[in-house]
mmCIF file of C-alpha atoms in Angstrom:
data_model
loop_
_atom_site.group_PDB
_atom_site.id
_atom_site.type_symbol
_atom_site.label_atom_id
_atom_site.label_comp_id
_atom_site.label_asym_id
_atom_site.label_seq_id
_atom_site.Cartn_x
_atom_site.Cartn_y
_atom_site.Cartn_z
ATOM 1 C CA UNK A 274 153.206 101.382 100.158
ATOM 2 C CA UNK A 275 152.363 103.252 103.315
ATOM 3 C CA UNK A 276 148.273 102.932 104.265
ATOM 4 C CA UNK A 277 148.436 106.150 105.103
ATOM 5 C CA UNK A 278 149.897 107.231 101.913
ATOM 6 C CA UNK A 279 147.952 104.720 99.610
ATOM 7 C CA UNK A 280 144.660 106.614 101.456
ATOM 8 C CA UNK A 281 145.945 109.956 100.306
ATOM 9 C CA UNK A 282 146.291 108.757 96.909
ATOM 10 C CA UNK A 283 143.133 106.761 96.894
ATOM 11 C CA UNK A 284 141.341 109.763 97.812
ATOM 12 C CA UNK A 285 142.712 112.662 95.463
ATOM 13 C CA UNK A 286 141.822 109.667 93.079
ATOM 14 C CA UNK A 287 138.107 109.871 94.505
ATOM 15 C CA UNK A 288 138.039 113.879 94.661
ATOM 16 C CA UNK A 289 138.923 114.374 90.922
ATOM 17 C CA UNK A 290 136.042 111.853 89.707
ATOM 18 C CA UNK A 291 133.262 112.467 92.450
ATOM 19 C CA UNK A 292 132.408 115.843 91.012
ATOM 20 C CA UNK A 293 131.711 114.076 87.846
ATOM 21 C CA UNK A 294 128.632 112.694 89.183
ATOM 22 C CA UNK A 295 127.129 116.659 88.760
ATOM 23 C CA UNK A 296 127.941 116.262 84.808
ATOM 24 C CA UNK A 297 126.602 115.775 81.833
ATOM 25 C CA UNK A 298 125.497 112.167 81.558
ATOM 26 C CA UNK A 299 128.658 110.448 80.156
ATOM 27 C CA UNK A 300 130.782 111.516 82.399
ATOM 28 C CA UNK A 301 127.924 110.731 85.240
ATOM 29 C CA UNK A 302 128.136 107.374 84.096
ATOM 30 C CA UNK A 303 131.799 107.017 83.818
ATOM 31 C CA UNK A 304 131.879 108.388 87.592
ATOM 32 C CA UNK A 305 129.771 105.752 88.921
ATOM 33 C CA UNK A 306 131.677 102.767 87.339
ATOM 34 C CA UNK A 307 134.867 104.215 88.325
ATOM 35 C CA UNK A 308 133.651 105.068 91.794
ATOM 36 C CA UNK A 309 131.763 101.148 92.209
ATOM 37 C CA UNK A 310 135.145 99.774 90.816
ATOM 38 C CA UNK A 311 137.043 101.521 94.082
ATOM 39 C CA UNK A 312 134.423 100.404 96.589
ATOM 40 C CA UNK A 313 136.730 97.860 97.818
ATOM 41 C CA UNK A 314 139.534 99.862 98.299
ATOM 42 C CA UNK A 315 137.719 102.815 99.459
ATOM 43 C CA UNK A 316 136.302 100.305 102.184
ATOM 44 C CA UNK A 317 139.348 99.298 102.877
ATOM 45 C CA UNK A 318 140.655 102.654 102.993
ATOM 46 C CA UNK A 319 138.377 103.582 105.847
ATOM 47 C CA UNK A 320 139.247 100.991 107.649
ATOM 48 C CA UNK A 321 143.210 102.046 107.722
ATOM 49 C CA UNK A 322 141.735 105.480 108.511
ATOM 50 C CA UNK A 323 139.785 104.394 111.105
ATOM 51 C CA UNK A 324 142.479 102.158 112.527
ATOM 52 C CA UNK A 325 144.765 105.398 112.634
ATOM 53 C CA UNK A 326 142.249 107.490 113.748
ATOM 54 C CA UNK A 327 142.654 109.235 111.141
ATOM 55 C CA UNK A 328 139.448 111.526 110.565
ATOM 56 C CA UNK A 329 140.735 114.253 108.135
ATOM 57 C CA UNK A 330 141.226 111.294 105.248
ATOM 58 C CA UNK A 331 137.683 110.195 106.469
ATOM 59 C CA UNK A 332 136.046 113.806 106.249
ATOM 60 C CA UNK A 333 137.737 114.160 102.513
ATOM 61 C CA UNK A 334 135.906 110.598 101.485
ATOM 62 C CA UNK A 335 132.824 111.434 103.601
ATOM 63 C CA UNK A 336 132.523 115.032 101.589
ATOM 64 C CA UNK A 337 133.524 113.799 98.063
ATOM 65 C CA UNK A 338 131.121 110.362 98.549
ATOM 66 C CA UNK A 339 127.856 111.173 99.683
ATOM 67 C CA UNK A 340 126.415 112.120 96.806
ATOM 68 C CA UNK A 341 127.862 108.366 95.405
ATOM 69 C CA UNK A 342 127.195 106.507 98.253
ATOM 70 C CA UNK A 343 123.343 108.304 98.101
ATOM 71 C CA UNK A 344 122.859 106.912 94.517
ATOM 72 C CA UNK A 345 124.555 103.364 95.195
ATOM 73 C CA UNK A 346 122.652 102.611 97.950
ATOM 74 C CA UNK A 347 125.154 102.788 100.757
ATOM 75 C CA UNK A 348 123.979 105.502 103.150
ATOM 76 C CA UNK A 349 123.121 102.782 105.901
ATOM 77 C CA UNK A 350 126.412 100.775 104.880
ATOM 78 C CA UNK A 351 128.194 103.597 105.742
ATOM 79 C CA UNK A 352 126.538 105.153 108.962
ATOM 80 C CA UNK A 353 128.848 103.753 111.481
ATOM 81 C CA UNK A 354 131.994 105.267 109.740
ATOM 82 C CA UNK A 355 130.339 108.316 109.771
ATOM 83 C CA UNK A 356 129.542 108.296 113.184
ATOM 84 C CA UNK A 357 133.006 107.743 113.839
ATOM 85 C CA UNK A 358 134.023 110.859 112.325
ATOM 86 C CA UNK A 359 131.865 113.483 114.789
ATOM 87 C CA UNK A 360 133.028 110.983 118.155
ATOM 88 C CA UNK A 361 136.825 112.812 117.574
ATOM 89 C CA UNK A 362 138.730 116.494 118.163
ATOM 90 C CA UNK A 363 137.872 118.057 114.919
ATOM 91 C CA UNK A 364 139.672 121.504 115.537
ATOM 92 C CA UNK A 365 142.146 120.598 113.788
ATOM 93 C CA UNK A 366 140.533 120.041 110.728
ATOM 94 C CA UNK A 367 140.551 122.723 108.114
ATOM 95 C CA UNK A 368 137.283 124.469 108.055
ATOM 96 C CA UNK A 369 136.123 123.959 104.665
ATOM 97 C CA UNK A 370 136.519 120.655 104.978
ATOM 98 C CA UNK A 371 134.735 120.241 108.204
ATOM 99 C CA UNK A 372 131.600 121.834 106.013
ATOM 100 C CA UNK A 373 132.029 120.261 103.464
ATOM 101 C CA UNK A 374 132.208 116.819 105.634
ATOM 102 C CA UNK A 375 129.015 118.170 107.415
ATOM 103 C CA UNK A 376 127.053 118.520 104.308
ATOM 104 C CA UNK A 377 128.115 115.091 103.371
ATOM 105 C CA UNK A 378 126.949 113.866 106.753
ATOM 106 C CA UNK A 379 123.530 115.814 106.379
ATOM 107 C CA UNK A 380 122.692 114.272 102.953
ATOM 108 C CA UNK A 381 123.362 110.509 104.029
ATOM 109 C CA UNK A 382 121.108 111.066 107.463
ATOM 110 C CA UNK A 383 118.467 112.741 104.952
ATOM 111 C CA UNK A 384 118.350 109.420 103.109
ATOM 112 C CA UNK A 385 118.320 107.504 105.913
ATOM 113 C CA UNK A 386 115.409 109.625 107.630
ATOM 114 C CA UNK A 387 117.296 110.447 110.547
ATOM 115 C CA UNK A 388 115.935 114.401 109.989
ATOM 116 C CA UNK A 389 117.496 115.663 113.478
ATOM 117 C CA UNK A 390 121.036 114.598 112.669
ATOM 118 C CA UNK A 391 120.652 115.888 108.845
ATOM 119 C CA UNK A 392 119.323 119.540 110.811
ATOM 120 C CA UNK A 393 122.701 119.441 112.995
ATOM 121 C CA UNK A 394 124.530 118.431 110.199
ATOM 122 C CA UNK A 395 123.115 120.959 107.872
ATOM 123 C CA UNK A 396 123.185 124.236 110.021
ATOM 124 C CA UNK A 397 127.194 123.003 110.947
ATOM 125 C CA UNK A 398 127.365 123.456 107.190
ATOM 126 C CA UNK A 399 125.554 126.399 106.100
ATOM 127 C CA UNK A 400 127.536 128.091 109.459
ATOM 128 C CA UNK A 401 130.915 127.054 108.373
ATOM 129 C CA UNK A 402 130.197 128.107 104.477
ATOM 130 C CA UNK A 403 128.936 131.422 105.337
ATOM 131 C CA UNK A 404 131.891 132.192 107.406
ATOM 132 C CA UNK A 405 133.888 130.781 104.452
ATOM 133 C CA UNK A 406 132.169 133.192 102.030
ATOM 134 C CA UNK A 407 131.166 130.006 100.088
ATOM 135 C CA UNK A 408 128.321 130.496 97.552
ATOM 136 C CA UNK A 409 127.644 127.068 96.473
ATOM 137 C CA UNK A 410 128.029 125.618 100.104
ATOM 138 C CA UNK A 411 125.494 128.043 101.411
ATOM 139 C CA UNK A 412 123.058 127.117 98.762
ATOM 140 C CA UNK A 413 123.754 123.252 98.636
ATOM 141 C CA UNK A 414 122.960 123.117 103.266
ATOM 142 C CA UNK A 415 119.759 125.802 102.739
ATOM 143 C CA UNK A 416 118.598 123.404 99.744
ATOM 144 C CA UNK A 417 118.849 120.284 101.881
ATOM 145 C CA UNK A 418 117.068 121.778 105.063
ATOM 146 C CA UNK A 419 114.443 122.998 102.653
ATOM 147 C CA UNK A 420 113.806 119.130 101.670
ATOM 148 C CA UNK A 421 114.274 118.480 105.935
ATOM 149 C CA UNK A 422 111.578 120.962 106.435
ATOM 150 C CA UNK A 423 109.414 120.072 103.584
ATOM 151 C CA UNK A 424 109.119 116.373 104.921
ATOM 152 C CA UNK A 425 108.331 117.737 108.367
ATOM 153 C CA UNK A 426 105.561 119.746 106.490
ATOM 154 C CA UNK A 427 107.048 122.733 107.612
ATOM 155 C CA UNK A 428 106.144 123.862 103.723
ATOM 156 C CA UNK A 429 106.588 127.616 104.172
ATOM 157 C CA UNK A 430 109.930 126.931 105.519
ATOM 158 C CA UNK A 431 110.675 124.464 102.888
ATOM 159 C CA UNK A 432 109.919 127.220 99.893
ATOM 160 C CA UNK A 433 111.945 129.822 101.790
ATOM 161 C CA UNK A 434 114.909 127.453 101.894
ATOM 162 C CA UNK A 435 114.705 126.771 98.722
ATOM 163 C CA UNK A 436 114.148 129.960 97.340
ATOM 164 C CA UNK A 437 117.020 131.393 99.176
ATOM 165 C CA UNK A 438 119.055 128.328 97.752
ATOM 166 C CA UNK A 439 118.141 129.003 93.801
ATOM 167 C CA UNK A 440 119.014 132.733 94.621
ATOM 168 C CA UNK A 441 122.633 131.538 95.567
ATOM 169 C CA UNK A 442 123.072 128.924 92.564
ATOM 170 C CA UNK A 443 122.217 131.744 90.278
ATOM 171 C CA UNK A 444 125.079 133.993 91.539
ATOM 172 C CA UNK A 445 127.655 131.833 91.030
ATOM 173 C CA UNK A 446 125.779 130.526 87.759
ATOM 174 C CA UNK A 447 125.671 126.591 88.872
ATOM 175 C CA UNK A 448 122.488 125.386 86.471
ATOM 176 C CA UNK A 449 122.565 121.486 88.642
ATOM 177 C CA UNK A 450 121.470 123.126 91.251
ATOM 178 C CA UNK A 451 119.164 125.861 90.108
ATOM 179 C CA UNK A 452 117.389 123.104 88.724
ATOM 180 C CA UNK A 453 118.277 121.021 92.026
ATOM 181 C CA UNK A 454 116.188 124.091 93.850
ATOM 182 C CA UNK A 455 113.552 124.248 91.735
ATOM 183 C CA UNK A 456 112.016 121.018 91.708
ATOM 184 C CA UNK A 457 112.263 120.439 95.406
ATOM 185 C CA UNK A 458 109.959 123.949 94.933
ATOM 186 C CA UNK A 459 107.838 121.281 92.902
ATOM 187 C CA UNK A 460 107.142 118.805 94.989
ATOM 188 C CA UNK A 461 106.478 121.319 97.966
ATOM 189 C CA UNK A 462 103.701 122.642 95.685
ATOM 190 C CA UNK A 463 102.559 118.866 94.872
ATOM 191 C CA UNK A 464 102.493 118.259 98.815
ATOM 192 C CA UNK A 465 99.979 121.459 99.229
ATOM 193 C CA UNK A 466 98.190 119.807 96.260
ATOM 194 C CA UNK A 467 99.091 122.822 93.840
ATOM 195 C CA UNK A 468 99.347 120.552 90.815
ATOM 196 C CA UNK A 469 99.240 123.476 88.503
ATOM 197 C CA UNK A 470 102.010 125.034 89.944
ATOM 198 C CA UNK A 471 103.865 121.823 90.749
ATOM 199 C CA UNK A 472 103.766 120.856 86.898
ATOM 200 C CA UNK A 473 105.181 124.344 85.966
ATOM 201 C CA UNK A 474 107.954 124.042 88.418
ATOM 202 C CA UNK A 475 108.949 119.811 87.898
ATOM 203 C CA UNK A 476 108.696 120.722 83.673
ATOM 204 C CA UNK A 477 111.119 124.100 84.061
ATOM 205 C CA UNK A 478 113.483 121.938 86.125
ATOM 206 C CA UNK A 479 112.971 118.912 83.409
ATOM 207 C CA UNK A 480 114.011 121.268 80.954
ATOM 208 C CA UNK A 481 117.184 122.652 82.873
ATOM 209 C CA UNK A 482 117.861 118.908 83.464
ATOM 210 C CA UNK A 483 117.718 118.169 79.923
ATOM 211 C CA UNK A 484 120.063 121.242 79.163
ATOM 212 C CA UNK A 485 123.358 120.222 80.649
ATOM 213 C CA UNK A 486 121.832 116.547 79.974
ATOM 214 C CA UNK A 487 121.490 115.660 83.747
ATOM 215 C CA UNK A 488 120.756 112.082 83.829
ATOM 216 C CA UNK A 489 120.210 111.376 87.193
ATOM 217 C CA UNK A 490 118.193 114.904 87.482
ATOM 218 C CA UNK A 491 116.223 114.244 84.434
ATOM 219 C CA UNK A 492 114.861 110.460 86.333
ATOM 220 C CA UNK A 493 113.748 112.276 89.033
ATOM 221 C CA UNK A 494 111.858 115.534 87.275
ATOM 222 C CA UNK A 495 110.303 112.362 85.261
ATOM 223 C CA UNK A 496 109.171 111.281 88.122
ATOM 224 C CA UNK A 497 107.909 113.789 89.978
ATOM 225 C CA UNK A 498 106.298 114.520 86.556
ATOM 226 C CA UNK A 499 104.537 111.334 86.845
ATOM 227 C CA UNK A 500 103.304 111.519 90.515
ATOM 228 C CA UNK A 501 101.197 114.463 89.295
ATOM 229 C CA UNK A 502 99.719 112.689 86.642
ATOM 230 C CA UNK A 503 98.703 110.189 88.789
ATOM 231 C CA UNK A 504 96.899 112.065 91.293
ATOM 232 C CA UNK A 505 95.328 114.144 88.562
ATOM 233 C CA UNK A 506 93.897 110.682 87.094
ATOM 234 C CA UNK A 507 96.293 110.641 83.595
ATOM 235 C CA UNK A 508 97.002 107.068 84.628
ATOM 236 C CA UNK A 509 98.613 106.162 81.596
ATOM 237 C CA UNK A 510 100.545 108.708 80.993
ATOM 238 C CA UNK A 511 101.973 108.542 85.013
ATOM 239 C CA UNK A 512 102.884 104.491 84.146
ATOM 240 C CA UNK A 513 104.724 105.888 80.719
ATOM 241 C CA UNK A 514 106.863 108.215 82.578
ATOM 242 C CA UNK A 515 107.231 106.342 85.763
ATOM 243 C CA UNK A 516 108.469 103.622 82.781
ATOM 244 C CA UNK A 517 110.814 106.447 81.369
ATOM 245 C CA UNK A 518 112.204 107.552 84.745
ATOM 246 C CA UNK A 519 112.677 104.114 85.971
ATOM 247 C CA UNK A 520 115.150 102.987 82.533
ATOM 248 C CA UNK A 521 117.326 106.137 83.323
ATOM 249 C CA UNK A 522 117.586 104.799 86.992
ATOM 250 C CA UNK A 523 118.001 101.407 86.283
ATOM 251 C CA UNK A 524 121.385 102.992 83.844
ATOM 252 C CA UNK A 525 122.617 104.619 86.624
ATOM 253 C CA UNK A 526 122.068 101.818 89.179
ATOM 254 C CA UNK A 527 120.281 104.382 91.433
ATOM 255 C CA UNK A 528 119.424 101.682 94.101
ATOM 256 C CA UNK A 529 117.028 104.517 95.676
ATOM 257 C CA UNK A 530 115.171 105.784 93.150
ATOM 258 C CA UNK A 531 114.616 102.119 91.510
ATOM 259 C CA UNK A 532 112.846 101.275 95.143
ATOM 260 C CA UNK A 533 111.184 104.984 94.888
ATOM 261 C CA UNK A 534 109.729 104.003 91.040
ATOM 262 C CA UNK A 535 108.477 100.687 92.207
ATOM 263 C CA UNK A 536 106.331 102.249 95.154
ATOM 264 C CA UNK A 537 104.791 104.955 92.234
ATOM 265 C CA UNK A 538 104.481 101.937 90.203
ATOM 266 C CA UNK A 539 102.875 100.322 93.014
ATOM 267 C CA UNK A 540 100.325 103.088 92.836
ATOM 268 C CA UNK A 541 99.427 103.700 89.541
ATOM 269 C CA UNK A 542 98.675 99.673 89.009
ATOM 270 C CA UNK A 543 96.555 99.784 92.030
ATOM 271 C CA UNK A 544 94.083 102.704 90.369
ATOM 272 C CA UNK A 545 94.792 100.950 87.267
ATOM 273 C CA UNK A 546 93.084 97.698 89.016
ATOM 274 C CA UNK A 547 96.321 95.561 87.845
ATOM 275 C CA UNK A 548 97.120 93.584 91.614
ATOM 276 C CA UNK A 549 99.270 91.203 90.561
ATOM 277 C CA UNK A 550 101.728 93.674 89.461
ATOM 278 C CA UNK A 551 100.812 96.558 92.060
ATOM 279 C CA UNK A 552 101.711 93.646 94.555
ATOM 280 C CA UNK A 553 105.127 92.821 92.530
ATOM 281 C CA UNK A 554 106.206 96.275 92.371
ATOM 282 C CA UNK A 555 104.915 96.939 96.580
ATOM 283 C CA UNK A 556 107.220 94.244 96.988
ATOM 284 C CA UNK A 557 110.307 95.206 94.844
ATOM 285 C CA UNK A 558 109.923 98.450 97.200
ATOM 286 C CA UNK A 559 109.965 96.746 100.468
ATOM 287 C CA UNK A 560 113.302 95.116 99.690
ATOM 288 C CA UNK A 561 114.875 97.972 98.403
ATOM 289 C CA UNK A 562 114.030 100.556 100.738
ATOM 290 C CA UNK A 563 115.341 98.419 103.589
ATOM 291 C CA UNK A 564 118.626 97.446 101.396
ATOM 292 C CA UNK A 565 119.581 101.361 101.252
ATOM 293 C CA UNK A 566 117.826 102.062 104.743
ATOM 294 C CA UNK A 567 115.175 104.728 104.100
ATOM 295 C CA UNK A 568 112.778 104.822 106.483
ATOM 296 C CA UNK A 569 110.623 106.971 104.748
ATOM 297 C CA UNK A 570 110.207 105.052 101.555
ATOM 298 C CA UNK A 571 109.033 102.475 103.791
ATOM 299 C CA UNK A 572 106.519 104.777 105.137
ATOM 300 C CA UNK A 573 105.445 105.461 101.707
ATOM 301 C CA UNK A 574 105.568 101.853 100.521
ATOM 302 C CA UNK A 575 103.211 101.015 103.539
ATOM 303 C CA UNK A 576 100.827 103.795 102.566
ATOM 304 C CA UNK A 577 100.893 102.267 98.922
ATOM 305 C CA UNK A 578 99.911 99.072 100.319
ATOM 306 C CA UNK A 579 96.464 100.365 102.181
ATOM 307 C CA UNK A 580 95.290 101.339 98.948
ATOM 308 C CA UNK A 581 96.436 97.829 97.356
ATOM 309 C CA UNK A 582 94.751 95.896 99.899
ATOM 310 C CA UNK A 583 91.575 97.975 100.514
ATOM 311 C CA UNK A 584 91.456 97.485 96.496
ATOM 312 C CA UNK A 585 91.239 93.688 96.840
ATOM 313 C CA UNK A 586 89.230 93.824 99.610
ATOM 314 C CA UNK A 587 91.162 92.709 102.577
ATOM 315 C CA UNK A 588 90.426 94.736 105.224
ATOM 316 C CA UNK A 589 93.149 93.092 107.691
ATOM 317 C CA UNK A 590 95.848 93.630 105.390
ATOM 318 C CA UNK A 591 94.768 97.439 104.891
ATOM 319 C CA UNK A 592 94.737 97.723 108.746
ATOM 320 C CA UNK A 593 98.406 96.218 109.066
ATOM 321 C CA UNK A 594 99.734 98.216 106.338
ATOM 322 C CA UNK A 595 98.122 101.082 107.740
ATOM 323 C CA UNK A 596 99.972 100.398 111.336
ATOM 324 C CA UNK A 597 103.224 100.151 109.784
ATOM 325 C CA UNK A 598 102.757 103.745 108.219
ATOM 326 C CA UNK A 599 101.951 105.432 111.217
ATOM 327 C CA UNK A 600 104.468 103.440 113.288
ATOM 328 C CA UNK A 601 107.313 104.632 110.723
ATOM 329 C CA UNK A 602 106.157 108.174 110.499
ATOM 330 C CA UNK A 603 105.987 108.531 114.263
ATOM 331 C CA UNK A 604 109.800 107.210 114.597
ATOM 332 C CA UNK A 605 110.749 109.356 111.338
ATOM 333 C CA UNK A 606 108.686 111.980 113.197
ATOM 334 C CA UNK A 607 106.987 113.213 109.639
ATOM 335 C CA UNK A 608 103.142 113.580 108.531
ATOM 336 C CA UNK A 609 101.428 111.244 106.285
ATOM 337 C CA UNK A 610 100.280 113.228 102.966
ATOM 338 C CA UNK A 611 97.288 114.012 102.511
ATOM 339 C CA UNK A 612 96.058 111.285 99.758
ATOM 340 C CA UNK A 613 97.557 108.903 102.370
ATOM 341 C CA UNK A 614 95.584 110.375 104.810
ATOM 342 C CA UNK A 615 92.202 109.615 102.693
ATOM 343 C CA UNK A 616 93.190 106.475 101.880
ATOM 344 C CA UNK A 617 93.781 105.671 105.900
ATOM 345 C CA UNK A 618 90.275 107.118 106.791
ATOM 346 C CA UNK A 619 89.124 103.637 105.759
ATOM 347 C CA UNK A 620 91.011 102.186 107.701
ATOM 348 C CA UNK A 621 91.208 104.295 110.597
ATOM 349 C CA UNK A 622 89.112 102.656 113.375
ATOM 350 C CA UNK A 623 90.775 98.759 112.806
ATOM 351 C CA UNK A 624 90.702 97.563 116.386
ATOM 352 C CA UNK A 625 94.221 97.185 117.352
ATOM 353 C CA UNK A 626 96.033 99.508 114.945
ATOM 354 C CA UNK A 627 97.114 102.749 117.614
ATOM 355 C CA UNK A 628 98.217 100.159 120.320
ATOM 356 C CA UNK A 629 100.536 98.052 118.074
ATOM 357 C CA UNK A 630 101.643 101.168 115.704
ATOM 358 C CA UNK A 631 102.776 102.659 119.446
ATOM 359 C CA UNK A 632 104.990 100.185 120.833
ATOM 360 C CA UNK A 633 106.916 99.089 117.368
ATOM 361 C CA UNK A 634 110.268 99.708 116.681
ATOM 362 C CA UNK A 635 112.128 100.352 113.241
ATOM 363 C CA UNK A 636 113.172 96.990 112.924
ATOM 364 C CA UNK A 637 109.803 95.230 113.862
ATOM 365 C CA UNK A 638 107.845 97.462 110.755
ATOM 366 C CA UNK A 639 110.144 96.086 108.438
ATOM 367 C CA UNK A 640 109.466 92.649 109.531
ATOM 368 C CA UNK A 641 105.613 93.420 109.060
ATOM 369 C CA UNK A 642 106.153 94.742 105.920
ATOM 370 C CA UNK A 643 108.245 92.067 104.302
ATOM 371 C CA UNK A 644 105.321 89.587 105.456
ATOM 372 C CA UNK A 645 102.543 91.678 103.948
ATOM 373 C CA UNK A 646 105.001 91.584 100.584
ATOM 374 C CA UNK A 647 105.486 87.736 100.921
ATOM 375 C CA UNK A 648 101.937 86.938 101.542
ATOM 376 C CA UNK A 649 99.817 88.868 100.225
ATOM 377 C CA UNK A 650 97.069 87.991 102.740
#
C-alpha cells in the first residue's frame, strides 16, 4: 500500500477511537489499549509524514492524540514532531484543523511546562474557533489558558478563564468538560488556600465525574480531594484517597498522574513521619516526571523533598532540594505555593543555594534530583 494512503487510513482509524478517551470508562479503557496497540504504526506513520512533508496528516494525529499522548506519557517523545509541524506553510491547511492542531500543541507544551508556547498555542486556538463559531473549541483553549494562568498565579485570570469556559460547555451541554472547568476552579481556590471552597468545587466535579463514570476525571477529583485533606491535617483520610486515585491511574496507565500520586504520597508519609516510604514514593516521582518530561512535577517533587529531609534532619539535603525548586521554577517561570514557601523559609539562608539555583539548567536539576532520590544523604 501507498504510505501516504496507509497514513490516511491509519489516522481516520485514530480519529474514530481518540474521542473515546472523553467516555464513559469502558470505552476509555478500550481507547487506550487500542490507541498503545497503534503506537508503532502511528510512529511510523509520522515518520512517512514527515518524510513527505506532509503536515496536514501530522496536524490530524497531533489534534486527535494529545489528549492520548498526555495520559501515556509521551508529550516529550513527541515534541520534535510537533515542532515540525509550526516550521511549514500552513495556509493551506483547513482552518478547523489548524485549531484544532493548535489546541493539541497547547496541551502537550502545558505538560511539558513550556507555558509560553502553550499561550501561543492556545490564543491560535481560541482565535481560529471563535472565527469558526465553535463552542466546544472556544471553551476547551479558554479552559487550558485558565490552568496556564493559574500556574503563573495569575489566579484572577485563571477563574475568569475558567468561568468563561464552564459557561461555553454548558451551551452546548458537554458534562466532561463542565466538570473539566470546574475543578481547575478547585484547585485555583486550593492555591489561594480557600479549602472550603476548594472542597465544594473538587466534590461537585467528583460527582459530575462519577455521572458519565469518568475514569480518568474521577482519579484526578480524588486527588485533588486528597491534597486538601492533607493540608487541612486529615492525614489518613488524604493517604486513603491518594490510595483510591492512584488504583484508577495505575488502570489507565496514566504515566503522569502515577508520578503526580507518588509526590502527594511523598507528602502525606512525610507528616505522617513514615521516611522510608516518603523517600520511596519522592523517588518513584523523580523518575517519572522526567520519563514524561514535566518540569513542573519536578518542581513539586523537589519541594516535597525539603520537607522530607528537614524531617530527618539533614539540613544539606533540604538546602539542595530547595535549589533544585527554585532553579526549576525560575526556568518554568512559575511561583512556588505557598506551603512550599513555608517549608523553604527553613531553608532559605543555606550558603550557596541562590548562586547554584542561578546558573543551572533543566538538565543539570534533574541530575541533582535523581542523586538526592538515590542517596538519600
Amino acid at each position: 500500500m501507498d504510505p501516504s494512503q496507509a497514513t490516511a487510513e491509519l489516522v481516520d482509524r485514530i480519529e474514530a477511537t481518540a474521542p473515546e478517551l472523553r467516555g464513559r470508562q469502558a470505552a476509555q479503557l478500550a481507547a487506550l489499549a487500542e490507541l498503545r496497540g497503534l503506537s508503532p504504526a502511528i510512529e511510523q506513520a509520522l515518520a512517512d509524514a514527515r518524510e513527505r512533508g506532509d503536515r496536514v496528516q501530522t496536524m490530524r494525529m497531533l489534534a486527535a492524540l494529545a489528549r492520548f499522548w498526555w495520559i501515556d506519557g509521551q508529550a516529550r517523545t513527541i515534541e520534535p514532531w510537533v515542532d515540525w509541524v509550526w516550521r511549514g506553510r500552513k495556509e493551506y491547511v483547513e482552518p478547523s484543523l489548524l485549531a484544532a492542531a493548535h489546541q493539541g500543541a497547547g496541551e502537550l507544551a502545558y505538560a511539558r511546562a513550556d507555558y509560553r508556547r502553550a499561550t501561543g498555542h492556545l490564543q491560535q486556538a481560541h482565535s481560529g474557533c471563535l472565527s469558526l463559531g465553535q463552542v466546544g473549541g472556544q471553551a476547551a483553549a479558554i479552559n487550558w489558558l485558565g490552568m496556564v494562568a493559574r500556574e503563573q498565579g495569575r489566579y484572577d485570570r485563571a477563574i475568569a478563564c475558567h468561568q468563561q469556559a464552564e459557561e461555553h460547555y454548558r451551551q452546548i451541554a458537554d458534562q466532561w468538560g463542565c466538570a473539566h472547568a470546574r475543578s481547575n476552579l478547585g484547585v485555583v481556590a486550593f492555591r489561594r488556600e480557600q479549602f472550603e471552597d476548594a472542597t465544594k468545587l473538587h466534590g461537585e466535579a467528583l460527582v459530575r465525574r462519577r455521572a458519565i463514570d469518568d475514569l480518568h476525571g474521577i482519579s484526578s477529583s480524588l486527588g485533588n480531594l486528597a491534597l486538601i485533606r492533607r493540608r487541612t491535617g486529615e492525614l489518613a483520610r488524604a493517604r486513603a484517597l491518594y490510595q483510591e486515585s492512584l488504583r484508577a491511574r495505575e488502570l489507565l496507565g496514566d504515566r503522569w498522574g502515577i508520578a503526580g500520586s507518588a509526590v502527594c504520597l511523598c507528602a502525606v508519609d512525610t507528616a505522617l513521619g513514615e521516611v522510608l516510604s516518603a523517600h520511596t514514593y519522592f523517588s518513584q516521582a523523580v523518575h517519572g516526571f522526567i520519563a514524561v518530561g514535566d518540569n513542573l512535577g519536578l518542581a513539586e517533587s523537589a519541594e516535597a523533598a525539603m520537607a522530607l529531609f528537614l524531617g530527618q534532619g539533614k539540613q544539606e539535603m533540604a538546602a539542595r532540594a530547595y535549589r533544585s525548586a527554585v532553579a526549576m521554577r525560575r526556568l518554568i517561570e512559575t511561583p512556588m505555593h505557598a506551603d512550599a514557601r513555608r517549608v523553604a523559609e527553613q531553608v532559605r539562608e543555606a550558603a550557596g543555594v541562590e548562586t547554584w539555583a542561578a546558573a543551572a539548567t533543566v538538565e543539570l536539576v534533574r541530575q541533582e534530583l535523581v542523586q538526592l532520590a538515590a542517596n538519600n544523604g
